[in-house]
Coordinates of C-alpha atoms in Angstrom, one line a residue:
Chain A
M1 CA 66.4 87.3 67.6
A2 CA 63.3 85.6 66.6
D3 CA 62.3 82.1 67.8
K4 CA 61.8 80.0 64.8
P5 CA 61.6 81.1 61.3
I6 CA 58.4 79.2 60.8
Q7 CA 56.2 78.8 63.9
G8 CA 53.4 75.6 63.5
E9 CA 52.2 75.9 60.1
K10 CA 51.6 78.3 57.1
R11 CA 50.1 78.5 53.6
M12 CA 52.5 80.5 51.8
F13 CA 53.2 81.7 48.1
V14 CA 56.8 81.5 47.1
T15 CA 59.4 80.5 44.2
G16 CA 61.4 77.5 44.8
N17 CA 64.3 79.3 45.5
E18 CA 62.8 80.6 48.9
A19 CA 61.3 77.5 49.8
V20 CA 64.5 75.5 50.1
A21 CA 66.0 79.1 51.9
Y22 CA 63.2 78.7 54.4
A23 CA 63.4 75.0 54.5
A24 CA 67.3 74.8 55.4
L25 CA 66.2 77.6 58.2
A26 CA 63.1 75.6 59.3
A27 CA 65.9 72.6 59.7
N28 CA 67.8 74.6 62.4
V29 CA 70.9 74.4 59.6
D30 CA 74.0 76.3 61.6
I31 CA 75.1 77.6 58.1
M32 CA 75.1 78.2 54.7
Y33 CA 78.0 78.5 51.9
G34 CA 77.7 79.9 48.5
Y35 CA 78.8 81.3 45.5
P36 CA 76.2 82.9 43.1
I37 CA 74.9 81.2 40.1
T38 CA 71.4 81.5 38.4
P39 CA 69.2 80.1 38.8
Q40 CA 70.2 79.2 42.4
N41 CA 70.5 82.9 43.6
E42 CA 67.4 83.1 46.0
I43 CA 68.3 80.4 47.9
M44 CA 71.0 82.8 48.5
H45 CA 69.5 86.1 48.9
Y46 CA 66.7 84.8 50.9
F47 CA 69.1 82.8 53.3
T48 CA 71.2 86.1 53.6
R49 CA 67.9 88.3 53.9
L50 CA 66.4 85.7 57.0
A51 CA 69.9 84.0 58.7
P52 CA 70.9 86.9 60.7
K53 CA 67.4 87.5 62.6
F54 CA 68.1 84.1 63.5
D55 CA 71.7 84.4 63.9
K56 CA 72.9 82.2 61.6
P57 CA 76.0 83.0 59.6
F58 CA 76.5 82.9 55.7
L59 CA 79.4 82.5 53.8
Q60 CA 80.1 83.8 50.5
T61 CA 83.2 82.2 49.2
E62 CA 85.3 83.1 45.8
D63 CA 84.0 80.1 44.3
E64 CA 82.2 77.0 43.9
I65 CA 85.5 75.2 44.4
S66 CA 85.3 76.4 47.7
A67 CA 81.9 76.8 48.6
G68 CA 81.8 73.0 48.2
F69 CA 85.0 72.5 50.0
T70 CA 83.7 75.3 52.9
T71 CA 80.6 73.0 53.2
V72 CA 82.6 69.7 53.7
G73 CA 84.4 71.6 56.4
G74 CA 81.8 72.9 58.2
V75 CA 80.1 69.5 58.4
M76 CA 83.7 68.2 60.1
S77 CA 83.1 71.0 62.9
G78 CA 79.7 69.4 63.4
K79 CA 77.4 72.0 61.8
R80 CA 74.3 71.1 60.0
S81 CA 75.8 72.8 56.7
F82 CA 75.1 73.2 53.3
T83 CA 75.4 75.3 50.2
A84 CA 73.6 75.7 46.6
T85 CA 74.5 75.9 43.2
A86 CA 73.7 75.0 39.1
G87 CA 75.6 73.5 36.1
P88 CA 79.2 74.9 36.0
G89 CA 79.6 75.3 39.7
N90 CA 77.4 71.6 40.3
T91 CA 80.8 70.7 38.1
L92 CA 83.1 72.7 40.5
M93 CA 82.1 70.9 43.3
Q94 CA 82.5 67.6 42.4
E95 CA 85.7 67.3 43.7
S96 CA 84.5 68.4 47.5
M97 CA 81.7 66.4 47.0
S98 CA 83.6 63.0 46.1
M99 CA 86.4 63.9 48.8
A100 CA 83.0 63.8 51.5
E101 CA 81.8 60.6 49.2
M102 CA 85.4 59.1 50.2
M103 CA 85.5 60.4 54.1
R104 CA 81.2 59.6 54.8
I105 CA 81.0 63.7 55.4
P106 CA 76.9 64.3 55.6
T107 CA 77.1 67.4 53.2
V108 CA 74.0 68.8 51.8
V109 CA 74.1 70.1 48.1
V110 CA 71.3 72.0 46.2
I111 CA 71.2 71.7 42.9
M112 CA 68.7 74.2 40.7
Q113 CA 69.6 72.3 37.4
R114 CA 70.5 74.9 34.5
G115 CA 71.4 74.5 30.7
G116 CA 74.5 72.7 30.0
P117 CA 77.3 71.6 29.0
S118 CA 79.4 75.0 30.1
T119 CA 77.8 78.1 31.0
A120 CA 74.9 76.9 28.3
T121 CA 71.6 79.1 29.6
V122 CA 70.5 80.2 33.4
I123 CA 67.2 79.0 32.7
Y124 CA 66.1 75.2 32.8
S125 CA 67.4 71.4 31.9
Q126 CA 67.5 67.7 33.7
Q127 CA 71.3 67.6 32.4
E128 CA 72.6 67.8 35.6
V129 CA 71.4 63.7 36.3
T130 CA 74.8 62.2 35.7
M131 CA 76.9 64.6 37.4
T132 CA 75.2 65.0 40.5
C133 CA 74.7 61.0 41.0
Y134 CA 77.8 59.9 39.6
G135 CA 80.2 63.0 39.0
A136 CA 83.2 62.2 40.9
N137 CA 86.3 59.6 40.8
G138 CA 84.6 57.5 42.4
E139 CA 81.2 55.3 42.8
G140 CA 78.7 57.7 43.3
I141 CA 77.7 56.9 47.1
R142 CA 75.4 59.5 47.3
V143 CA 71.8 60.2 48.0
V144 CA 70.0 62.2 45.6
Y145 CA 66.0 63.6 45.5
S146 CA 64.6 64.6 42.5
T147 CA 61.7 66.5 43.4
C148 CA 58.8 67.6 41.1
N149 CA 57.0 70.8 43.0
H150 CA 58.0 73.2 45.1
Q151 CA 56.5 71.1 48.7
E152 CA 58.9 68.7 47.9
L153 CA 61.5 71.1 47.6
Y154 CA 60.5 72.2 51.3
D155 CA 60.0 68.7 52.5
Y156 CA 63.1 67.2 51.0
T157 CA 65.7 70.0 52.0
I158 CA 64.8 69.5 55.4
K159 CA 64.6 65.4 54.7
S160 CA 68.3 65.8 52.8
F161 CA 69.6 66.5 56.6
N162 CA 68.5 64.1 58.1
T163 CA 69.4 61.4 56.1
A164 CA 72.8 62.8 55.3
W165 CA 73.4 62.7 59.1
K166 CA 71.5 59.7 59.9
Y167 CA 73.2 57.3 57.2
R168 CA 76.9 60.0 56.8
I169 CA 76.1 60.0 52.8
P170 CA 76.5 62.9 51.0
T171 CA 73.0 64.1 50.0
F172 CA 72.0 66.3 47.0
V173 CA 68.4 68.1 46.2
L174 CA 68.2 67.9 42.8
G175 CA 65.9 70.8 41.1
D176 CA 65.6 72.9 38.2
G177 CA 65.5 76.0 37.0
Y178 CA 61.8 76.1 36.5
Q179 CA 61.3 74.8 40.1
A180 CA 63.7 77.6 41.4
K181 CA 62.1 80.4 39.5
M182 CA 58.2 79.0 39.1
R183 CA 55.7 80.5 41.8
E184 CA 53.8 78.6 43.6
S185 CA 52.0 78.1 47.2
L186 CA 52.7 75.1 49.7
T187 CA 52.5 74.6 53.4
M188 CA 55.6 75.4 55.7
Y189 CA 55.7 74.1 58.2
D190 CA 58.2 73.5 61.8
P191 CA 59.8 70.1 61.4
E192 CA 58.9 69.5 65.2
A193 CA 55.5 70.8 64.8
R194 CA 54.9 67.6 62.4
G195 CA 56.5 65.3 64.6
I196 CA 60.2 65.1 62.4
K197 CA 63.4 65.2 64.8
M198 CA 66.4 66.7 63.4
V199 CA 69.2 63.9 63.4
D200 CA 71.8 65.4 65.8
T201 CA 74.8 66.9 64.5
Y202 CA 78.3 66.4 66.0
P203 CA 81.7 67.2 65.0
L204 CA 84.2 64.8 62.9
V205 CA 87.7 66.3 63.8
G206 CA 88.7 67.5 67.3
L207 CA 87.5 65.1 69.6
P208 CA 88.4 65.4 73.0
G209 CA 91.2 63.3 74.5
S210 CA 94.2 61.5 72.6
P211 CA 93.3 59.4 69.4
G212 CA 94.7 55.7 69.7
V213 CA 94.5 56.1 74.1
D214 CA 90.9 57.3 75.2
R215 CA 89.5 57.1 71.6
D216 CA 89.1 55.2 68.9
P217 CA 91.0 57.7 65.8
A218 CA 88.6 59.6 63.8
H219 CA 90.8 58.4 60.9
L220 CA 89.3 60.9 58.2
R221 CA 91.6 59.9 54.8
N222 CA 90.8 60.1 50.9
T223 CA 94.2 59.3 50.2
Y224 CA 96.1 55.8 50.5
N225 CA 98.6 54.3 49.9
T226 CA 98.2 51.2 47.8
E227 CA 95.8 49.6 45.2
E228 CA 94.9 46.5 48.0
E229 CA 94.0 49.3 50.9
L230 CA 91.8 51.7 48.7
Y231 CA 90.2 48.5 47.0
E232 CA 89.1 47.3 50.9
V233 CA 87.9 50.8 51.8
V234 CA 85.9 51.2 49.0
S235 CA 84.2 48.0 48.9
N236 CA 83.4 48.9 52.7
L237 CA 81.9 52.1 51.0
V238 CA 79.9 50.4 48.5
K239 CA 78.8 47.6 51.1
D240 CA 77.3 50.0 53.5
Y241 CA 75.8 52.4 50.9
E242 CA 73.6 49.0 49.5
A243 CA 72.6 48.1 53.1
V244 CA 70.9 51.0 53.7
A245 CA 69.6 51.9 50.3
P246 CA 65.8 49.9 50.5
E247 CA 65.9 52.3 53.7
I248 CA 66.7 55.3 51.6
V249 CA 64.8 54.2 48.3
E250 CA 61.6 56.4 47.4
S251 CA 59.4 56.1 44.1
E252 CA 55.6 57.4 43.2
S253 CA 53.9 55.6 40.6
F254 CA 50.2 56.7 39.2
D255 CA 48.2 54.1 37.7
C256 CA 50.5 51.7 36.5
D257 CA 48.3 48.9 37.6
D258 CA 46.9 47.9 34.1
A259 CA 49.1 50.2 32.3
E260 CA 49.6 49.8 28.8
V261 CA 51.8 52.4 28.5
V262 CA 54.1 53.8 31.6
V263 CA 55.5 56.8 31.3
L264 CA 58.7 57.1 33.1
A265 CA 60.1 60.7 34.3
H266 CA 61.6 62.9 37.1
G267 CA 61.5 66.4 38.6
V268 CA 59.6 68.6 37.2
V269 CA 58.7 66.9 33.7
S270 CA 57.0 64.1 35.9
R271 CA 54.5 67.3 36.8
A272 CA 53.3 66.6 33.1
A273 CA 53.4 63.2 32.6
V274 CA 50.6 63.2 35.7
E275 CA 48.7 65.4 33.7
A276 CA 49.3 63.5 30.4
V277 CA 48.0 60.5 32.2
R278 CA 45.1 62.0 33.8
E279 CA 44.0 63.5 30.1
L280 CA 44.7 59.7 28.1
R281 CA 42.6 58.5 31.1
K282 CA 39.9 60.2 30.2
A283 CA 40.3 59.6 27.0
G284 CA 39.7 55.6 28.2
I285 CA 44.2 55.0 27.3
K286 CA 45.4 53.3 29.5
A287 CA 48.0 54.9 31.0
G288 CA 50.3 55.0 34.0
H289 CA 53.5 56.9 35.3
F290 CA 56.3 55.9 37.5
R291 CA 58.5 58.7 38.9
P292 CA 61.6 57.7 41.2
I293 CA 62.0 60.7 44.1
T294 CA 65.6 59.1 44.6
L295 CA 67.6 59.0 41.5
R296 CA 70.4 57.7 43.8
P297 CA 70.0 54.9 45.4
F298 CA 67.8 54.4 41.9
P299 CA 64.2 52.4 42.8
D300 CA 65.3 49.3 40.9
K301 CA 62.7 46.8 42.2
E302 CA 60.0 49.1 42.2
L303 CA 60.5 50.3 38.8
K304 CA 61.3 46.5 37.4
A305 CA 57.7 45.5 39.1
V306 CA 56.0 48.4 36.8
A307 CA 57.9 47.3 33.9
N308 CA 56.6 43.5 33.8
Q309 CA 53.3 44.7 34.1
A310 CA 53.3 47.5 31.2
K311 CA 53.4 46.7 27.6
K312 CA 55.8 49.7 26.7
L313 CA 57.7 52.1 28.5
L314 CA 58.4 55.9 27.3
V315 CA 61.0 57.4 29.1
V316 CA 60.5 61.6 29.0
E317 CA 63.3 63.8 30.1
S318 CA 65.3 67.6 29.7
A319 CA 68.3 66.6 28.2
Q320 CA 69.7 63.8 25.9
G321 CA 68.8 60.4 27.6
Q322 CA 70.7 60.8 31.0
F323 CA 67.8 59.8 33.2
A324 CA 67.1 56.7 30.3
K325 CA 71.0 55.5 31.1
L326 CA 69.6 55.0 35.2
V327 CA 66.4 53.4 33.4
H328 CA 68.4 50.9 31.2
H329 CA 70.6 50.3 34.0
S330 CA 68.1 49.3 36.2
L331 CA 66.0 47.3 34.1
Y332 CA 69.1 45.4 32.3
G333 CA 67.4 42.2 31.0
D334 CA 63.9 43.2 30.5
S335 CA 62.0 43.2 27.2
T336 CA 59.8 45.9 27.9
P337 CA 59.7 48.2 24.7
M338 CA 61.0 51.8 25.2
E339 CA 61.0 54.9 23.0
Y340 CA 61.7 58.6 24.3
I341 CA 61.4 62.0 24.5
F342 CA 64.8 63.7 24.4
K343 CA 64.3 67.3 25.1
P344 CA 68.1 69.0 26.7
G345 CA 67.6 72.7 27.9
L346 CA 63.5 72.4 26.9
G347 CA 60.6 72.0 28.7
I348 CA 58.3 69.4 28.5
T349 CA 54.9 70.2 28.5
S350 CA 51.6 67.3 28.8
D351 CA 50.3 67.7 24.8
E352 CA 53.8 66.2 23.7
I353 CA 53.3 63.2 26.3
I354 CA 49.9 62.6 25.6
N355 CA 50.9 62.7 21.4
K356 CA 53.7 60.1 21.7
V357 CA 51.8 57.8 24.1
K358 CA 48.7 57.9 21.3
A359 CA 51.7 57.2 18.9
M360 CA 52.8 54.2 20.9
L361 CA 49.4 52.5 20.9
Chain B
M1 CA 49.7 108.8 33.2
V2 CA 52.8 107.2 34.4
E3 CA 52.9 104.5 36.9
A4 CA 56.2 102.8 38.2
Y5 CA 55.2 99.1 39.7
I6 CA 58.1 98.6 42.1
G7 CA 58.2 95.3 44.9
E8 CA 59.3 92.2 46.6
Y9 CA 60.0 89.6 44.2
A10 CA 57.6 88.0 42.5
S11 CA 54.7 90.2 43.9
G12 CA 52.9 90.7 41.0
K13 CA 54.5 93.7 39.2
S14 CA 54.4 92.1 35.9
E15 CA 51.2 91.2 36.2
N16 CA 49.8 94.5 37.5
A17 CA 51.9 96.7 35.4
V18 CA 50.4 94.6 31.8
N19 CA 46.9 94.1 33.3
R20 CA 47.1 98.2 34.1
A21 CA 48.6 98.8 30.5
L22 CA 45.9 96.7 28.7
D23 CA 43.0 98.6 30.9
L24 CA 44.0 101.8 30.2
L25 CA 44.1 100.9 26.5
E26 CA 40.5 99.5 26.3
R27 CA 39.7 103.2 27.8
G28 CA 40.9 104.3 24.3
R29 CA 44.0 106.1 25.7
T30 CA 48.0 105.5 23.9
V31 CA 49.6 103.2 26.4
T32 CA 53.1 102.6 26.3
L33 CA 54.8 99.5 28.3
V34 CA 58.1 99.4 29.4
D35 CA 60.5 96.0 31.0
L36 CA 62.6 97.5 33.2
D37 CA 63.1 94.5 35.0
I38 CA 67.3 94.5 34.9
V39 CA 67.8 92.3 38.3
E40 CA 66.2 89.6 36.1
P41 CA 66.7 90.1 32.1
F42 CA 65.8 86.9 31.5
Y43 CA 62.6 86.2 33.8
T44 CA 60.5 89.3 32.4
L45 CA 57.2 89.4 29.7
R46 CA 60.1 88.9 26.8
P47 CA 57.6 85.7 26.1
I48 CA 54.6 87.9 25.8
K49 CA 55.8 90.6 24.3
K50 CA 54.3 89.9 20.6
E51 CA 50.9 89.3 21.7
L52 CA 50.4 92.6 23.9
E53 CA 51.8 94.2 20.7
A54 CA 49.4 92.8 18.5
K55 CA 46.8 94.3 21.3
G56 CA 47.8 97.4 20.2
L57 CA 50.7 98.2 23.1
S58 CA 53.5 99.7 22.8
V59 CA 56.0 97.7 24.5
I60 CA 59.4 98.5 24.9
A61 CA 61.4 95.2 26.1
W62 CA 64.2 93.2 24.7
E63 CA 63.1 90.3 22.6
T64 CA 64.6 86.8 22.6
G65 CA 66.7 87.6 19.2
D66 CA 68.1 90.5 20.2
T67 CA 69.0 89.2 23.6
V68 CA 71.4 86.4 21.8
G69 CA 74.6 87.0 22.6
L70 CA 74.2 88.9 25.6
G71 CA 74.7 86.3 27.9
E72 CA 73.5 85.1 31.7
A73 CA 75.0 88.9 32.6
G74 CA 73.5 90.6 29.8
N75 CA 71.6 93.7 31.1
L76 CA 71.8 96.6 28.9
L77 CA 69.4 99.3 29.4
R78 CA 68.3 100.8 25.2
G79 CA 68.1 104.0 24.7
D80 CA 64.5 103.9 24.2
M81 CA 64.2 102.5 28.1
L82 CA 66.3 105.6 29.2
W83 CA 64.0 108.0 27.4
A84 CA 60.5 105.9 28.2
L85 CA 59.0 108.8 29.9
R86 CA 59.3 111.1 27.0
R87 CA 57.2 109.6 25.2
E88 CA 53.3 110.6 24.2
G89 CA 50.4 109.2 26.2
D90 CA 50.1 106.9 29.3
I91 CA 53.5 104.8 30.4
V92 CA 53.0 101.8 32.5
L93 CA 56.7 100.6 33.8
D94 CA 57.4 96.8 35.0
I95 CA 60.3 97.3 37.1
G96 CA 62.8 94.7 38.9
Y97 CA 62.3 93.7 42.5
G98 CA 63.5 94.5 45.7
V99 CA 65.4 97.6 46.9
E100 CA 67.9 97.0 43.8
G101 CA 65.3 97.1 40.9
S102 CA 63.6 100.3 42.7
K103 CA 67.2 102.1 41.7
T104 CA 66.5 101.2 37.7
L105 CA 63.9 104.9 38.0
N106 CA 67.1 106.6 39.0
L107 CA 68.7 105.6 35.9
L108 CA 65.5 107.0 33.5
H109 CA 66.1 110.4 32.4
G110 CA 64.2 113.2 33.7
A111 CA 62.5 110.5 36.7
H112 CA 62.8 112.8 39.1
Q113 CA 61.6 115.6 37.6
D114 CA 58.3 113.8 36.4
P115 CA 55.4 115.3 38.4
E116 CA 53.1 112.8 36.4
L117 CA 54.9 109.8 38.1
R118 CA 53.4 107.6 40.5
I119 CA 55.2 104.7 42.2
I120 CA 53.2 102.1 42.9
A121 CA 54.3 99.1 45.7
V122 CA 53.0 95.6 45.2
I123 CA 52.2 93.6 48.0
N124 CA 51.0 90.1 48.7
I125 CA 51.0 89.0 51.7
S126 CA 51.3 85.3 51.0
R127 CA 54.9 86.3 50.1
P128 CA 56.5 85.5 53.0
M129 CA 58.8 88.6 53.5
T130 CA 55.5 90.6 53.3
S131 CA 53.3 89.0 55.4
S132 CA 52.2 90.8 58.3
V133 CA 51.7 94.8 58.8
Q134 CA 55.0 95.5 60.2
D135 CA 56.7 93.4 57.7
V136 CA 55.3 96.0 54.9
V137 CA 55.6 98.8 56.5
D138 CA 59.6 98.0 56.6
Y139 CA 59.6 96.5 53.1
V140 CA 58.1 99.9 52.0
R141 CA 60.3 101.7 54.0
D142 CA 63.2 100.2 52.5
L143 CA 61.8 100.8 48.9
G144 CA 62.5 104.4 48.4
P145 CA 60.4 107.2 47.2
V146 CA 56.5 104.9 47.1
H147 CA 53.4 107.0 46.2
A148 CA 50.6 104.2 46.8
I149 CA 50.4 100.3 47.9
L150 CA 48.4 97.8 46.1
N151 CA 47.1 94.5 47.8
N152 CA 47.8 91.9 45.3
T153 CA 47.4 88.9 47.4
H154 CA 46.9 85.9 46.4
L155 CA 47.9 82.1 46.9
G156 CA 48.0 81.2 43.3
E157 CA 45.6 78.5 42.0
E158 CA 44.3 78.2 46.0
T159 CA 43.4 82.0 46.1
D160 CA 40.2 82.6 47.8
E161 CA 38.4 85.7 48.7
Q162 CA 39.0 85.3 52.6
I163 CA 43.2 86.0 51.7
I164 CA 42.3 88.6 49.2
Q165 CA 40.3 90.4 52.1
E166 CA 43.0 89.4 54.2
G167 CA 45.3 91.4 52.4
A168 CA 43.2 94.4 51.7
K169 CA 43.4 94.6 55.5
V170 CA 47.2 94.3 56.1
V171 CA 48.0 96.6 53.0
A172 CA 45.4 99.1 54.4
E173 CA 46.7 98.9 58.0
A174 CA 50.2 99.7 56.9
A175 CA 49.4 102.2 54.5
K176 CA 47.7 103.8 57.3
I177 CA 51.2 103.6 59.4
L178 CA 53.0 105.1 56.1
G179 CA 51.1 107.6 55.5
L180 CA 50.1 106.0 52.0
P181 CA 47.1 105.8 50.0
V182 CA 46.0 102.1 48.7
E183 CA 46.1 102.3 45.0
A184 CA 43.9 99.2 44.8
T185 CA 43.3 95.7 45.1
A186 CA 44.0 93.4 42.5
A187 CA 42.6 89.9 41.8
D188 CA 41.9 87.4 38.9
E189 CA 39.0 88.3 37.1
K190 CA 37.2 85.0 37.8
F191 CA 36.6 86.6 41.6
R192 CA 34.1 89.4 40.0
P193 CA 30.8 88.1 41.1
T194 CA 32.1 87.7 44.5
L195 CA 33.9 90.3 45.2
G196 CA 32.5 93.6 43.8
E197 CA 33.6 97.2 43.1
T198 CA 35.6 97.4 46.1
D199 CA 37.7 95.6 48.8
A200 CA 36.4 94.8 52.4
M201 CA 38.6 98.6 52.9
G202 CA 36.3 100.2 50.4
H203 CA 39.3 100.3 48.0
P204 CA 38.8 99.7 44.1
V205 CA 39.7 96.3 42.6
R206 CA 41.5 95.8 39.7
Y207 CA 40.6 92.5 37.9
L208 CA 43.5 91.0 36.4
H209 CA 43.8 88.9 33.4
R210 CA 46.7 86.2 34.1
L211 CA 49.1 86.8 31.5
M212 CA 52.3 85.8 33.2
P213 CA 51.8 82.2 33.1
K214 CA 52.2 82.3 29.2
T215 CA 55.8 83.1 30.2
F216 CA 57.3 79.9 30.3
W217 CA 61.3 80.4 30.0

C-alpha cells in the first residue's frame, strides 16, 4: 500500500474534478459514496482509481438519494465520508442533507453545478445556489464554500472536512461544470506538511456503555412529536449556527476602497470580475470586486462595509438572480443602486462586465 | 499518414491532433481530422469545428446544432466516423480518453487491417496519473496497441523549459522500457526560440498553436 497520496508539495496540471479527488485523499477521507452524474463524474473516476492504492473504499449506490443517506450513515459510524453530485443529483440529496442538518451530521458534499431546472445541460451554471444553501424543509443550517479555481477546490475540499467535524454542520463545496472540466495547475500538498491538522472523527452511534446509565443518550433525532419540542430544537440549531458563523464566514475583496462600481460575483464568475476590474483600473475607472467565499453563512458585515463605500453595485451571475437574492437579503436597508447581469447556464466574460460597468458610470 | 492520438484524460490529445492536422495541411497535404471522443462527446473540438474547416481541413465531428436532442448520454458514431479510414489523404484521429477511449478504435472499419495506422499515446508528466517513469509505463501498457509516445509535458500558463525537458527525459526512459519510439516533444510555439528543433533527448519538437482554449463550452 502506498504511503500518502501527496508527499510534501507538488505542482500539478489537472481538472477541477481531479483536484477534489486528490484533496479528499490528502484529507485522509475514509470513504466516498456516489452515483454518477456529469459534470462531477471524474471525482468518482479518480477516487476509484486512486483509493485502492490507499486502502480506501468507494460505494456506488443505486441513486443520489442513497448516496446522500449512505454518506450520512458513514459519518454516523465515525468515518470521514463524502459524496459529490450535480443538478438533479443535488435535488435528490436534499432529503438526506436536511436530515444531516437536523441531526448535526458532519457530511461533506461537493457540488459541480450544471444547467437547470431538471436535467437541462451537463455543462455549466450557477443555478444551484439557492438549493445548496437552503434547499430543504429547514433553515439552511449548512456551510457552503463557493470556489473559483482549482487551488481553492483543493484547499476547500480539505477544509470542508474540518469545518464539518469541528462544528458538526453539513458542509458543501460549490463548484461548477467549468471548474470541474477546466485544466489548470495547482499545488497539491499533504495538509500535515502545511500544519493543517485534520479534525478527529468519532462515531455518533453505537457508543460504549448503556445510554442513561453510563453516558447520556446520543439522541440523534429527526422526528419530534410536538410543535413546542420542534420549536426548541430548531431555535437551538439556529442559535448555535449564528454563534459560530462569524468564525466560518470568508470573503475576498479587490480594489473596493475607492471603487465607484463594485462588482459582486461568486465562484468561477469572480475570475471574470477580477479580470474586468484589472482592465477597468488600467483605463482609469474606479472599479472593485467583492466575492463571498462562504455563501452560507453569508459575509453580511463585510459586504455592508463595501456597499456603504460604493456608489453603485453590479451583481453578476450565471443564474437568474439566485446570488442576487442572497445579496438583497444581506443588504436590506442599504440604498446603494444595484444593477445586474443574469445569464442562467451561460459563462460570463470580463468584456461583458467591463461594458456593463462603463454603461453604469 | 494515419495517426490516432490517445492517452490520459486532459493529456493534450485534442490539441496535438488538431495541431498535427493543421501542420500536415500547411505542407500542402489533404487532411481529415476526426473527432472520435465518445467518452465525453460534449467536451470536444465542436466549438472550433468551423474555424478549422475555414482553414481547409476536413473535419468529421458533431456540430452543436446537430447534437440538439441527443441529451446527456448522446454519443453516436456516425457513418462518416466509422468509415473515416477509407478517406483519401492523411487522417488524424482524436480519440477519447483512457482505456475506454482507446477501445473506440475497435469500432472503426478497417482499423486492425490498416498498416498505416499509428497509435500515439500523449503523455504529460504534470498529470498525476502519469507523473513518473513507472506510472507512464503502467499507463501505456493498459492502453492496448500503441506505436509511439509523445511528450506533451506542460503546466498550462506556468510551463517553463525545465518542465518540458523533464517530461522529455521521463517519456524517453518509459519508452525505452516499453520498447517504443518517442514520436516527439510537443510545446507551445512561444518556446521555439529557447527549445530549438530537438529536445534534451534529441527528439524532434512539434510546436503547438493553442486552439483548445477557445473551446469555451
